[in-house]
Short mmCIF file of C-alpha atoms in Angstrom, two decimals:
data_model
loop_
_atom_site.label_atom_id
_atom_site.label_comp_id
_atom_site.label_asym_id
_atom_site.label_seq_id
_atom_site.Cartn_x
_atom_site.Cartn_y
_atom_site.Cartn_z
CA MET V 24 51.78 60.43 -98.42
CA ASN V 25 49.59 61.55 -100.96
CA TYR V 26 49.33 64.58 -102.76
CA GLN V 27 47.32 66.62 -100.12
CA GLU V 28 49.60 65.50 -97.43
CA ALA V 29 52.59 66.07 -99.56
CA ARG V 30 51.42 69.54 -100.11
CA LEU V 31 50.41 70.11 -96.54
CA TYR V 32 53.85 69.00 -95.91
CA LEU V 33 55.80 71.22 -97.65
CA ASP V 34 53.56 74.09 -96.43
CA GLU V 35 54.35 73.52 -92.65
CA LEU V 36 58.04 73.76 -93.68
CA SER V 37 57.30 77.67 -94.04
CA LYS V 38 57.80 77.73 -90.36
CA TYR V 39 61.08 77.79 -90.64
CA GLY V 40 61.50 80.66 -92.45
CA SER V 41 64.08 81.48 -95.02
CA VAL V 42 67.70 80.75 -93.87
CA LEU V 43 70.80 81.73 -95.97
CA GLY V 44 73.64 79.43 -95.95
CA LEU V 45 74.52 76.24 -97.62
CA GLU V 46 75.56 73.90 -94.98
CA SER V 47 71.98 72.16 -94.28
CA MET V 48 71.49 71.94 -98.22
CA ARG V 49 74.74 69.98 -98.67
CA GLU V 50 73.73 67.64 -96.08
CA LEU V 51 70.14 66.97 -97.34
CA LEU V 52 71.67 66.47 -100.85
CA LYS V 53 74.42 64.29 -99.86
CA ARG V 54 72.04 61.97 -97.69
CA LEU V 55 69.90 61.85 -100.98
CA GLY V 56 72.84 60.82 -103.12
CA ASP V 57 74.03 64.17 -104.43
CA PRO V 58 71.65 64.39 -107.48
CA GLN V 59 72.80 67.72 -108.67
CA ARG V 60 76.36 66.37 -109.71
CA ASP V 61 74.72 64.74 -112.77
CA LEU V 62 73.37 67.53 -113.95
CA LYS V 63 74.40 70.76 -116.00
CA PHE V 64 72.80 73.98 -114.95
CA ILE V 65 72.29 77.39 -116.42
CA HIS V 66 72.07 79.62 -113.18
CA ILE V 67 70.27 82.68 -113.15
CA ALA V 68 70.16 85.45 -110.24
CA GLY V 69 69.04 88.89 -110.16
CA THR V 70 66.12 91.00 -108.63
CA ASN V 71 64.18 91.25 -111.61
CA GLY V 72 63.64 89.56 -114.61
CA LYS V 73 64.77 86.25 -113.48
CA GLY V 74 61.67 84.06 -114.38
CA SER V 75 61.55 85.73 -117.77
CA VAL V 76 64.76 84.96 -118.72
CA LEU V 77 64.49 81.28 -117.48
CA ALA V 78 61.24 80.84 -119.60
CA TYR V 79 62.56 82.41 -122.81
CA LEU V 80 65.98 80.36 -122.26
CA SER V 81 64.29 77.08 -121.56
CA THR V 82 61.68 77.47 -124.02
CA VAL V 83 64.22 77.92 -126.73
CA LEU V 84 66.27 75.09 -125.66
CA THR V 85 63.26 72.80 -125.65
CA GLN V 86 62.81 74.18 -129.06
CA ALA V 87 66.44 72.93 -130.14
CA GLY V 88 65.72 69.09 -128.80
CA TYR V 89 67.27 69.85 -125.58
CA ARG V 90 65.53 67.90 -122.70
CA THR V 91 65.39 71.24 -120.27
CA GLY V 92 64.64 71.18 -116.80
CA ARG V 93 63.17 74.60 -114.87
CA TYR V 94 63.26 75.38 -111.29
CA LEU V 95 61.25 78.58 -110.65
CA SER V 96 59.78 80.37 -107.79
CA PRO V 97 57.25 81.68 -106.67
CA HIS V 98 54.35 79.49 -108.01
CA LEU V 99 51.18 81.23 -108.98
CA CYS V 100 48.78 78.44 -108.97
CA SER V 101 50.13 75.05 -108.16
CA VAL V 102 53.48 74.09 -106.63
CA ARG V 103 54.00 71.38 -109.50
CA GLU V 104 54.97 74.91 -111.70
CA ARG V 105 58.17 74.88 -109.76
CA TYR V 106 58.95 71.64 -111.17
CA GLN V 107 59.21 71.35 -114.98
CA VAL V 108 60.57 69.44 -118.02
CA ASP V 109 59.97 71.07 -121.38
CA GLY V 110 57.24 72.99 -119.97
CA GLU V 111 55.60 70.23 -118.75
CA LEU V 112 54.53 70.54 -115.08
CA ILE V 113 55.86 67.45 -112.62
CA SER V 114 53.16 64.91 -112.39
CA ARG V 115 51.37 64.56 -108.62
CA GLU V 116 52.64 60.97 -108.25
CA ASP V 117 56.59 62.17 -109.21
CA PHE V 118 55.75 65.35 -106.98
CA VAL V 119 54.75 62.68 -104.10
CA ARG V 120 57.51 60.36 -104.45
CA HIS V 121 60.44 62.65 -104.55
CA LEU V 122 59.02 65.03 -101.67
CA THR V 123 58.66 61.57 -99.43
CA ALA V 124 62.31 61.17 -100.19
CA ALA V 125 63.69 64.47 -99.38
CA ALA V 126 60.98 64.74 -96.23
CA ALA V 127 62.45 61.53 -94.72
CA VAL V 128 65.89 62.78 -94.97
CA ALA V 129 64.96 66.21 -93.66
CA GLU V 130 63.11 64.58 -90.63
CA GLU V 131 66.36 62.29 -90.03
CA MET V 132 68.69 65.26 -90.02
CA ALA V 133 66.31 67.06 -87.33
CA ALA V 134 66.14 63.95 -85.49
CA ALA V 135 70.27 64.15 -85.36
CA GLY V 136 70.10 67.65 -84.01
CA MET V 137 70.94 69.52 -87.28
CA ALA V 138 68.71 72.34 -88.48
CA HIS V 139 65.48 71.29 -90.25
CA PRO V 140 65.77 71.79 -93.89
CA THR V 141 63.43 74.70 -94.84
CA TYR V 142 60.53 74.73 -97.19
CA PHE V 143 62.92 75.99 -100.02
CA GLU V 144 65.87 73.59 -99.21
CA VAL V 145 63.29 70.74 -99.33
CA GLY V 146 61.89 72.05 -102.64
CA THR V 147 65.02 72.57 -104.27
CA ALA V 148 65.93 68.70 -103.71
CA VAL V 149 62.83 67.69 -105.14
CA ALA V 150 63.76 69.55 -108.03
CA LEU V 151 67.20 68.01 -108.38
CA LEU V 152 65.98 64.76 -107.50
CA TYR V 153 63.27 65.05 -110.65
CA PHE V 154 65.49 66.45 -112.82
CA ARG V 155 68.07 63.78 -112.70
CA GLU V 156 65.42 60.85 -112.95
CA ARG V 157 64.39 62.60 -116.05
CA LYS V 158 67.91 62.99 -117.33
CA CYS V 159 67.85 66.41 -118.42
CA ASP V 160 70.22 67.42 -120.70
CA ILE V 161 70.34 70.94 -119.14
CA VAL V 162 68.75 72.82 -115.98
CA VAL V 163 67.57 76.56 -116.04
CA LEU V 164 68.08 77.07 -112.19
CA GLU V 165 66.71 80.39 -110.59
CA THR V 166 67.85 81.60 -107.50
CA GLY V 167 64.95 82.01 -104.71
CA LEU V 168 67.05 84.97 -102.78
CA GLY V 169 70.34 86.44 -103.58
CA GLY V 170 73.07 84.23 -104.59
CA THR V 171 76.13 83.67 -102.52
CA LEU V 172 73.83 81.62 -99.72
CA ASP V 173 70.90 80.80 -101.68
CA ALA V 174 70.10 77.08 -101.53
CA THR V 175 70.31 76.98 -105.30
CA ASN V 176 74.20 77.72 -104.78
CA VAL V 177 75.14 74.34 -104.05
CA VAL V 178 75.11 73.53 -107.74
CA ASP V 179 78.87 73.49 -109.26
CA THR V 180 78.59 72.11 -112.59
CA THR V 181 76.82 75.38 -114.17
CA VAL V 182 77.94 76.03 -118.01
CA LEU V 183 76.49 79.63 -117.84
CA GLU V 184 75.50 81.98 -115.08
CA VAL V 185 73.00 84.96 -116.03
CA ILE V 186 73.04 88.29 -113.98
CA THR V 187 69.16 89.65 -114.53
CA SER V 188 68.61 93.40 -113.61
CA ILE V 189 69.86 94.21 -110.12
CA SER V 190 67.87 96.80 -107.74
CA ARG V 191 66.98 97.31 -104.11
CA ASP V 192 65.18 94.40 -102.82
CA HIS V 193 65.66 92.10 -99.78
CA MET V 194 67.81 94.41 -98.36
CA ASP V 195 67.36 92.96 -94.90
CA TYR V 196 69.08 90.28 -95.85
CA LEU V 197 71.42 91.37 -98.84
CA GLY V 198 72.73 94.57 -97.84
CA ASP V 199 71.78 98.41 -98.05
CA THR V 200 73.66 99.29 -101.18
CA LEU V 201 73.84 98.09 -104.74
CA GLU V 202 77.00 97.21 -104.70
CA LYS V 203 76.63 94.54 -101.62
CA ILE V 204 73.29 93.20 -103.36
CA ALA V 205 75.22 92.98 -106.45
CA GLY V 206 77.80 91.14 -104.56
CA GLU V 207 75.35 88.49 -103.40
CA LYS V 208 73.93 88.24 -106.66
CA ALA V 209 77.46 87.45 -108.09
CA GLY V 210 78.06 84.87 -105.59
CA ILE V 211 76.61 82.47 -108.41
CA ILE V 212 79.32 82.98 -110.58
CA LYS V 213 81.79 80.06 -110.92
CA PRO V 214 85.58 79.95 -111.73
CA ASP V 215 86.26 79.62 -115.37
CA THR V 216 82.88 79.88 -116.53
CA MET V 217 80.79 82.49 -118.82
CA VAL V 218 78.67 85.32 -117.50
CA VAL V 219 76.04 87.32 -119.29
CA SER V 220 74.49 90.30 -117.71
CA ALA V 221 71.64 92.54 -118.18
CA PRO V 222 72.62 96.14 -118.35
CA GLN V 223 73.17 97.39 -114.97
CA GLU V 224 73.59 100.45 -112.99
CA PRO V 225 77.35 101.20 -112.89
CA GLU V 226 78.01 100.43 -109.11
CA ALA V 227 76.37 97.00 -109.89
CA ALA V 228 78.00 96.69 -113.40
CA GLY V 229 81.51 97.09 -111.55
CA VAL V 230 80.74 94.49 -108.79
CA LEU V 231 80.31 91.92 -111.52
CA ALA V 232 83.32 92.91 -113.71
CA GLU V 233 85.33 92.61 -110.60
CA VAL V 234 84.06 89.24 -109.73
CA CYS V 235 84.56 88.00 -113.30
CA ARG V 236 88.16 89.12 -113.43
CA ALA V 237 88.77 87.40 -110.23
CA ARG V 238 87.12 84.45 -110.99
CA ARG V 239 88.69 84.19 -114.67
CA CYS V 240 85.35 84.20 -116.09
CA SER V 241 84.25 85.88 -119.54
CA LEU V 242 81.31 88.31 -119.27
CA ASP V 243 79.28 89.46 -122.03
CA THR V 244 77.10 92.49 -120.93
CA VAL V 245 73.74 93.25 -123.03
CA ASN V 246 73.96 97.03 -124.84
CA SER V 247 70.75 98.70 -124.48
CA GLU V 248 71.52 100.50 -127.55
CA GLN V 249 71.48 97.57 -129.56
CA VAL V 250 68.01 96.25 -128.24
CA ILE V 251 65.85 98.09 -130.87
CA PRO V 252 61.92 98.25 -130.59
CA VAL V 253 60.24 97.51 -134.00
CA SER V 254 56.62 97.10 -132.71
CA CYS V 255 55.21 97.33 -129.00
CA GLN V 256 51.50 95.90 -128.93
CA LEU V 257 49.93 94.48 -125.87
CA GLU V 258 49.41 90.97 -127.74
CA GLU V 259 53.05 90.71 -129.34
CA GLN V 260 56.20 93.01 -129.21
CA SER V 261 59.00 92.43 -131.67
CA PHE V 262 62.51 93.84 -131.88
CA ASP V 263 65.81 93.58 -133.12
CA TYR V 264 69.13 92.38 -131.46
CA LYS V 265 72.61 92.21 -132.74
CA ASP V 266 71.84 90.13 -135.96
CA TRP V 267 68.53 89.17 -135.12
CA LYS V 268 65.72 90.97 -137.03
CA GLN V 269 62.17 91.31 -135.89
CA VAL V 270 62.41 88.71 -132.83
CA LYS V 271 58.67 88.23 -131.85
CA VAL V 272 57.64 87.93 -128.35
CA GLY V 273 54.36 87.21 -126.71
CA LEU V 274 54.98 88.78 -123.20
CA ALA V 275 53.91 92.35 -122.73
CA GLY V 276 55.61 95.15 -120.66
CA THR V 277 58.87 97.45 -121.22
CA CYS V 278 60.92 95.13 -119.62
CA GLN V 279 60.39 92.16 -121.71
CA LEU V 280 62.77 93.35 -124.67
CA LYS V 281 65.58 93.84 -122.18
CA ASN V 282 64.91 90.22 -120.82
CA ALA V 283 64.71 89.00 -123.95
CA ALA V 284 68.06 90.26 -125.25
CA VAL V 285 69.45 88.68 -122.05
CA ALA V 286 68.39 85.45 -123.03
CA LEU V 287 69.50 86.04 -126.90
CA GLU V 288 72.78 86.78 -125.12
CA SER V 289 72.74 83.83 -123.36
CA ILE V 290 71.99 81.85 -126.41
CA LEU V 291 75.23 83.28 -128.12
CA ALA V 292 77.49 82.13 -125.22
CA LEU V 293 75.69 78.70 -125.20
CA ARG V 294 76.48 78.45 -128.87
CA LYS V 295 80.27 79.10 -128.06
CA LEU V 296 79.94 76.06 -125.77
CA GLY V 297 78.72 74.08 -128.12
CA PHE V 298 75.19 73.96 -127.88
CA GLN V 299 73.67 73.75 -131.21
CA ILE V 300 70.74 76.18 -131.64
CA THR V 301 69.60 77.37 -135.30
CA ASP V 302 68.25 80.74 -135.67
CA GLU V 303 64.90 79.14 -136.69
CA GLN V 304 64.63 77.52 -133.12
CA VAL V 305 65.45 80.86 -131.18
CA TYR V 306 62.80 82.83 -133.41
CA ALA V 307 60.37 79.93 -132.94
CA GLY V 308 61.42 79.22 -128.70
CA MET V 309 60.92 83.10 -128.11
CA ARG V 310 57.78 83.37 -129.99
CA ARG V 311 56.45 80.52 -128.04
CA THR V 312 57.54 81.68 -124.54
CA VAL V 313 54.78 82.13 -122.05
CA TRP V 314 55.34 83.79 -118.48
CA LYS V 315 52.24 84.45 -116.49
CA GLY V 316 51.91 87.11 -113.85
CA ARG V 317 54.31 89.96 -115.41
CA PHE V 318 52.25 92.32 -117.12
CA THR V 319 49.76 89.60 -118.26
CA PRO V 320 46.41 90.49 -119.62
CA ILE V 321 43.81 88.07 -118.47
CA ALA V 322 40.23 90.15 -119.79
CA ARG V 323 38.85 92.42 -122.05
CA GLU V 324 36.37 95.27 -121.71
CA PRO V 325 37.91 96.38 -119.17
CA VAL V 326 41.44 95.08 -119.73
CA VAL V 327 42.75 93.27 -116.62
CA ILE V 328 46.32 93.20 -116.16
CA LEU V 329 48.38 90.90 -113.53
CA ASP V 330 51.59 91.96 -112.65
CA GLY V 331 53.93 90.99 -110.01
CA ALA V 332 55.82 94.20 -109.41
CA HIS V 333 56.77 94.43 -105.88
CA ASN V 334 60.00 96.39 -105.61
CA GLU V 335 61.34 99.48 -106.95
CA GLY V 336 62.68 98.24 -110.39
CA GLY V 337 59.37 96.12 -111.10
CA ALA V 338 57.20 99.47 -110.37
CA ARG V 339 59.28 101.52 -112.71
CA GLU V 340 58.80 98.99 -115.59
CA LEU V 341 55.38 98.38 -114.57
CA ARG V 342 54.80 102.58 -114.72
CA ASN V 343 56.69 102.67 -118.23
CA SER V 344 54.63 99.79 -119.38
CA LEU V 345 51.39 101.70 -118.38
CA GLU V 346 52.41 105.01 -119.75
CA LEU V 347 53.36 103.11 -123.23
CA TYR V 348 49.80 100.55 -123.70
CA PHE V 349 47.48 102.79 -121.57
CA SER V 350 48.24 106.48 -121.89
CA GLY V 351 44.98 108.34 -121.65
CA LYS V 352 43.09 105.69 -120.29
CA LYS V 353 41.45 105.55 -116.58
CA LEU V 354 43.61 103.05 -114.01
CA TYR V 355 42.25 101.24 -111.44
CA TYR V 356 44.50 99.28 -109.03
CA ILE V 357 44.23 96.25 -106.94
CA PHE V 358 47.19 96.59 -104.45
CA GLY V 359 48.83 94.61 -102.03
CA MET V 360 52.13 94.45 -100.51
CA LEU V 361 54.11 92.88 -97.71
CA LYS V 362 55.84 95.01 -94.92
CA ASP V 363 59.58 94.18 -95.70
CA LYS V 364 58.97 95.24 -99.36
CA GLU V 365 59.75 98.90 -100.47
CA TYR V 366 56.37 99.60 -100.09
CA GLN V 367 56.91 103.45 -100.51
CA LYS V 368 58.73 103.39 -103.60
CA VAL V 369 56.18 101.37 -105.41
CA ILE V 370 53.52 103.88 -104.00
CA ASP V 371 55.33 106.66 -105.01
CA LEU V 372 56.08 105.29 -108.59
CA THR V 373 52.93 103.93 -109.49
CA ALA V 374 49.88 105.54 -107.38
CA PRO V 375 50.11 108.99 -109.16
CA LEU V 376 48.63 107.36 -112.44
CA ALA V 377 45.78 105.69 -110.95
CA HIS V 378 42.29 107.25 -111.31
CA HIS V 379 41.08 104.86 -108.15
CA ILE V 380 43.18 102.39 -105.95
CA ILE V 381 41.75 99.69 -103.83
CA THR V 382 44.05 98.23 -101.34
CA ILE V 383 43.87 94.55 -100.13
CA GLU V 384 45.77 92.35 -97.51
CA THR V 385 47.70 89.44 -99.28
CA PRO V 386 46.25 86.38 -97.63
CA ASP V 387 47.95 83.74 -95.37
CA ASN V 388 51.07 85.72 -95.13
CA PRO V 389 52.11 87.20 -91.67
CA ARG V 390 54.44 89.66 -93.61
CA ALA V 391 51.37 91.23 -95.36
CA MET V 392 50.45 94.84 -94.76
CA SER V 393 46.85 95.31 -93.77
CA ALA V 394 44.27 96.90 -96.25
CA GLN V 395 44.08 99.71 -93.87
CA GLU V 396 47.68 100.34 -93.34
CA LEU V 397 48.41 100.16 -97.03
CA LYS V 398 45.59 102.93 -97.94
CA ALA V 399 47.00 105.21 -95.29
CA VAL V 400 50.32 105.20 -96.88
CA VAL V 401 48.73 105.52 -100.52
CA ALA V 402 46.71 108.44 -99.56
CA ALA V 403 49.51 110.47 -98.91
CA VAL V 404 50.46 110.03 -102.78
CA ASN V 405 46.71 109.60 -104.18
CA PRO V 406 43.81 110.43 -101.86
CA ALA V 407 41.43 108.22 -104.30
CA VAL V 408 42.04 105.23 -102.09
CA GLU V 409 39.74 102.58 -100.49
CA ALA V 410 40.41 99.10 -98.71
CA ALA V 411 38.92 96.30 -99.30
CA ASP V 412 38.14 93.38 -96.92
CA SER V 413 39.10 90.65 -99.46
CA ILE V 414 40.82 90.28 -102.86
CA ARG V 415 36.86 89.29 -104.23
CA GLU V 416 35.35 92.40 -102.71
CA ALA V 417 38.34 94.40 -104.61
CA VAL V 418 37.84 92.74 -107.82
CA GLN V 419 33.84 93.24 -107.40
CA LYS V 420 34.13 96.98 -106.60
CA ALA V 421 36.90 97.84 -109.37
CA CYS V 422 34.89 95.84 -112.24
CA GLN V 423 31.89 97.97 -110.94
CA MET V 424 33.82 100.92 -111.28
CA ALA V 425 35.47 100.34 -114.55
CA GLY V 426 34.34 101.04 -117.75
CA ARG V 427 34.56 98.92 -120.97
CA ASP V 428 37.51 101.12 -122.09
CA ASP V 429 39.20 101.49 -118.70
CA VAL V 430 42.09 99.53 -117.32
CA ILE V 431 42.36 97.49 -114.19
CA VAL V 432 45.94 96.70 -112.71
CA ILE V 433 46.30 93.80 -109.86
CA PHE V 434 49.90 94.05 -108.56
CA GLY V 435 52.11 94.26 -105.67
CA SER V 436 53.03 90.63 -104.67
CA LEU V 437 52.89 87.55 -106.94
CA SER V 438 51.30 85.64 -103.97
CA PHE V 439 47.79 86.99 -104.39
CA LEU V 440 47.63 86.92 -107.95
CA SER V 441 46.34 83.50 -108.73
CA GLY V 442 43.43 84.22 -106.34
CA ALA V 443 43.00 87.64 -108.01
CA GLU V 444 42.61 85.75 -111.60
CA GLN V 445 40.02 83.24 -110.29
CA CYS V 446 37.70 86.54 -108.84
CA VAL V 447 38.42 88.31 -112.28
CA LEU V 448 37.51 85.19 -114.42
CA GLU V 449 34.42 84.67 -112.29
CA GLU V 450 32.96 88.19 -112.64
CA VAL V 451 33.85 87.91 -116.56
CA ALA V 452 31.79 84.87 -116.71
CA ARG V 453 28.86 86.85 -114.71
CA GLY V 454 29.14 89.18 -117.60
#
């Protein structure tokens, strides 16, 4: 395969959908030589904040001199974003080589009458092969969906599990209560390990505590009262946490201080495990962390924000951030959602703030709500709404309506943010 063929092959695997369970993943890795057994992992599960915490932790670990793999999903622009070592994307050649190996085994399994491995299972196998080849000291691994039956949960050499904020999402897969969802997320916790958690709702906190007791794990939970904001600017925020003073982060949004505190608490746990990480390396790593698509400003005059808020927790943080940074400003939304998300709660939380809303259909996704469907739901909350036929049309309309001091917010699904960003940059270039 060449790179284009490899991309097409992986995309074609989407037809197998999302399949929860580890049997197929274990067989795939067994036939590939179980690359995961030669690696150590920090495993991250949760509803919101997984990617940000992964970015903070992996950047700090790289700063401390550890060869650090990071596996994340979904990607924004290129599938290669999912596979990184010390912040560098996998090369096209390495991606093709490892995907070719994984694909050959996947086809062997299908020919033998087994279930064909899914997009995420094959992609996870590529990551593990690549990280083993690069001899990573540590891999920061993000679950795709849930925890217990997520493909990444084949790993059993974790040194630390991290549970970020848990809220209601993927309820058709994970359960219809916070306790059930927390139980699925807690499925990544291995016996006799260390666990770090973000502040949780009482129902979720109780589940995590019980799982840790049963599996003889220590549990350190971030105390929100110890996260003390010092400065909250769009370009840079700083905060105090425990003995760390004026920790600077370049990621905007009210949720980022809590995410950063989870990373700091995780670093304390890693130090107990013998990782050599100085305060200077922590400060430098936190400051240098980049994580696109999470309340990310991409243009000025007007300000344009990209955000992946697609569930209740993410929408609440987006609303809080908009009220913090842009109180009194006119807000124009470009908004797309998937049918299986809690779109009503997202709309209820965010739509009242908007001066005008443009709905779009997320491209190339059978689960997407049509722009007209979404418009009808939004109109019940905020009648200042219209539907656009494409992302490009929505961006053009928003840029025409917004003044230099206004704000355009593009959100609802990570899957269309890359295309939206390209359209915005083209509009900016035209002046």
